[in-house]
GROMACS .gro file of C-alpha atoms in nm:
model
  132
    1MET     CA    1   4.120   3.096  -0.517
    2PRO     CA    2   3.957   2.853  -0.760
    3ALA     CA    3   3.578   2.843  -0.774
    4LEU     CA    4   3.330   2.561  -0.819
    5ASP     CA    5   3.028   2.530  -1.045
    6SER     CA    6   2.712   2.361  -0.922
    7ASN     CA    7   2.766   2.060  -1.150
    8VAL     CA    8   3.089   1.973  -0.965
    9LEU     CA    9   2.909   1.988  -0.630
   10VAL     CA   10   2.617   1.785  -0.766
   11ARG     CA   11   2.852   1.508  -0.884
   12TYR     CA   12   3.030   1.514  -0.548
   13ILE     CA   13   2.703   1.490  -0.356
   14VAL     CA   14   2.494   1.247  -0.560
   15GLN     CA   15   2.783   1.035  -0.689
   16ASP     CA   16   2.593   0.932  -1.001
   17ASP     CA   17   2.885   0.948  -1.245
   18ALA     CA   18   3.203   0.769  -1.139
   19ALA     CA   19   3.438   0.958  -1.373
   20GLN     CA   20   3.302   1.301  -1.281
   21LEU     CA   21   3.299   1.212  -0.911
   22ALA     CA   22   3.664   1.109  -0.935
   23ALA     CA   23   3.750   1.437  -1.108
   24ALA     CA   24   3.568   1.639  -0.841
   25ARG     CA   25   3.745   1.447  -0.563
   26ARG     CA   26   4.086   1.501  -0.727
   27LEU     CA   27   4.023   1.874  -0.752
   28ILE     CA   28   3.914   1.902  -0.392
   29ARG     CA   29   4.206   1.693  -0.265
   30ARG     CA   30   4.454   1.896  -0.470
   31CYS     CA   31   4.323   2.225  -0.336
   32VAL     CA   32   4.320   2.098   0.023
   33ALA     CA   33   4.678   1.969  -0.017
   34GLN     CA   34   4.781   2.316  -0.141
   35GLY     CA   35   4.605   2.480   0.153
   36SER     CA   36   4.361   2.652  -0.079
   37ALA     CA   37   3.987   2.671  -0.026
   38LEU     CA   38   3.740   2.646  -0.311
   39PHE     CA   39   3.511   2.945  -0.363
   40VAL     CA   40   3.138   2.881  -0.408
   41PRO     CA   41   2.936   3.171  -0.553
   42VAL     CA   42   2.593   3.229  -0.399
   43THR     CA   43   2.433   3.163  -0.740
   44VAL     CA   44   2.593   2.817  -0.740
   45VAL     CA   45   2.428   2.738  -0.407
   46LEU     CA   46   2.093   2.856  -0.542
   47GLU     CA   47   2.127   2.635  -0.851
   48LEU     CA   48   2.257   2.343  -0.642
   49GLU     CA   49   1.948   2.348  -0.419
   50TRP     CA   50   1.720   2.357  -0.723
   51VAL     CA   51   1.901   2.070  -0.898
   52LEU     CA   52   1.903   1.851  -0.588
   53ARG     CA   53   1.533   1.913  -0.528
   54SER     CA   54   1.397   1.907  -0.882
   55GLY     CA   55   1.645   1.682  -1.057
   56PHE     CA   56   1.726   1.431  -0.785
   57GLY     CA   57   1.413   1.440  -0.570
   58PHE     CA   58   1.579   1.561  -0.251
   59GLY     CA   59   1.324   1.655   0.013
   60LYS     CA   60   1.352   1.957   0.236
   61ASP     CA   61   1.529   1.765   0.514
   62GLU     CA   62   1.785   1.621   0.269
   63VAL     CA   63   1.850   1.966   0.123
   64LEU     CA   64   1.891   2.114   0.471
   65GLN     CA   65   2.133   1.841   0.575
   66THR     CA   66   2.334   1.866   0.252
   67LEU     CA   67   2.366   2.244   0.257
   68SER     CA   68   2.448   2.247   0.628
   69SER     CA   69   2.729   1.999   0.566
   70LEU     CA   70   2.865   2.203   0.278
   71PHE     CA   71   2.854   2.528   0.477
   72SER     CA   72   3.062   2.369   0.752
   73ALA     CA   73   3.324   2.223   0.514
   74ALA     CA   74   3.660   2.390   0.577
   75GLU     CA   75   3.770   2.341   0.216
   76LEU     CA   76   3.483   2.555   0.085
   77SER     CA   77   3.448   2.932   0.106
   78PHE     CA   78   3.103   3.074   0.028
   79GLU     CA   79   3.012   3.410  -0.117
   80SER     CA   80   2.764   3.586   0.111
   81GLU     CA   81   2.810   3.315   0.371
   82ARG     CA   82   2.612   3.500   0.638
   83ALA     CA   83   2.314   3.546   0.403
   84LEU     CA   84   2.330   3.176   0.312
   85GLU     CA   85   2.326   3.079   0.680
   86VAL     CA   86   2.028   3.307   0.747
   87ALA     CA   87   1.851   3.168   0.440
   88LEU     CA   88   1.908   2.812   0.560
   89HIS     CA   89   1.764   2.905   0.901
   90LEU     CA   90   1.457   3.069   0.741
   91PHE     CA   91   1.410   2.769   0.512
   92ARG     CA   92   1.432   2.528   0.807
   93LYS     CA   93   1.171   2.719   1.008
   94GLY     CA   94   0.917   2.830   0.749
   95PRO     CA   95   0.703   2.743   0.449
   96ALA     CA   96   0.896   2.944   0.191
   97GLY     CA   97   1.132   2.786  -0.059
   98PHE     CA   98   1.507   2.819  -0.027
   99ALA     CA   99   1.531   3.071  -0.313
  100ASP     CA  100   1.282   3.305  -0.144
  101CYS     CA  101   1.465   3.265   0.186
  102LEU     CA  102   1.790   3.359   0.014
  103HIS     CA  103   1.630   3.662  -0.151
  104VAL     CA  104   1.508   3.788   0.188
  105ALA     CA  105   1.841   3.716   0.358
  106SER     CA  106   2.036   3.890   0.080
  107ALA     CA  107   1.813   4.197   0.095
  108ALA     CA  108   1.852   4.209   0.472
  109GLN     CA  109   2.231   4.178   0.444
  110ALA     CA  110   2.226   4.475   0.208
  111GLY     CA  111   2.011   4.669   0.456
  112GLU     CA  112   1.724   4.683   0.210
  113GLN     CA  113   1.393   4.574   0.355
  114PRO     CA  114   1.125   4.473   0.316
  115LEU     CA  115   1.153   4.243   0.019
  116TRP     CA  116   0.823   4.298  -0.157
  117THR     CA  117   0.669   3.982  -0.298
  118LEU     CA  118   0.344   3.847  -0.435
  119ASP     CA  119   0.425   3.504  -0.289
  120LYS     CA  120   0.231   3.435   0.034
  121ALA     CA  121   0.487   3.187   0.167
  122ALA     CA  122   0.773   3.428   0.101
  123ALA     CA  123   0.574   3.713   0.257
  124SER     CA  124   0.552   3.512   0.579
  125LEU     CA  125   0.927   3.553   0.627
  126HIS     CA  126   1.060   3.819   0.859
  127GLY     CA  127   1.195   4.090   0.629
  128ALA     CA  128   0.941   4.033   0.351
  129ALA     CA  129   0.606   4.190   0.280
  130GLN     CA  130   0.324   4.088   0.052
  131LEU     CA  131   0.233   4.322  -0.229
  132LYS     CA  132  -0.144   4.335  -0.260
   0.00000   0.00000   0.00000
């Protein structure tokens, strides 16, 4: 199964470069036509969220909507999909950033809790604890 880098997803989402958008669309169409999903590593999702937020000014609601749409796309297969879904839920409901939500969800998926943190917002998440 072919995998995607965050820059391909960024071009597909923000559509700021016509040539790169066309290349991303061709790849996705080709894989769909072959009946093959595209694999998205969890690290790509983490970088994608950061790029959308810091590089393109996406707000929390835009990030939530974008990631939710990607997670439901049949042509994409996500590494640690359950942890990503939990992280998205935590991010939607709380004050912590997406990265911290993903750290907590990944630790929980591994059965390793709490996630010790110095970050007050992250510590507010179920499955995290603040180191004092």
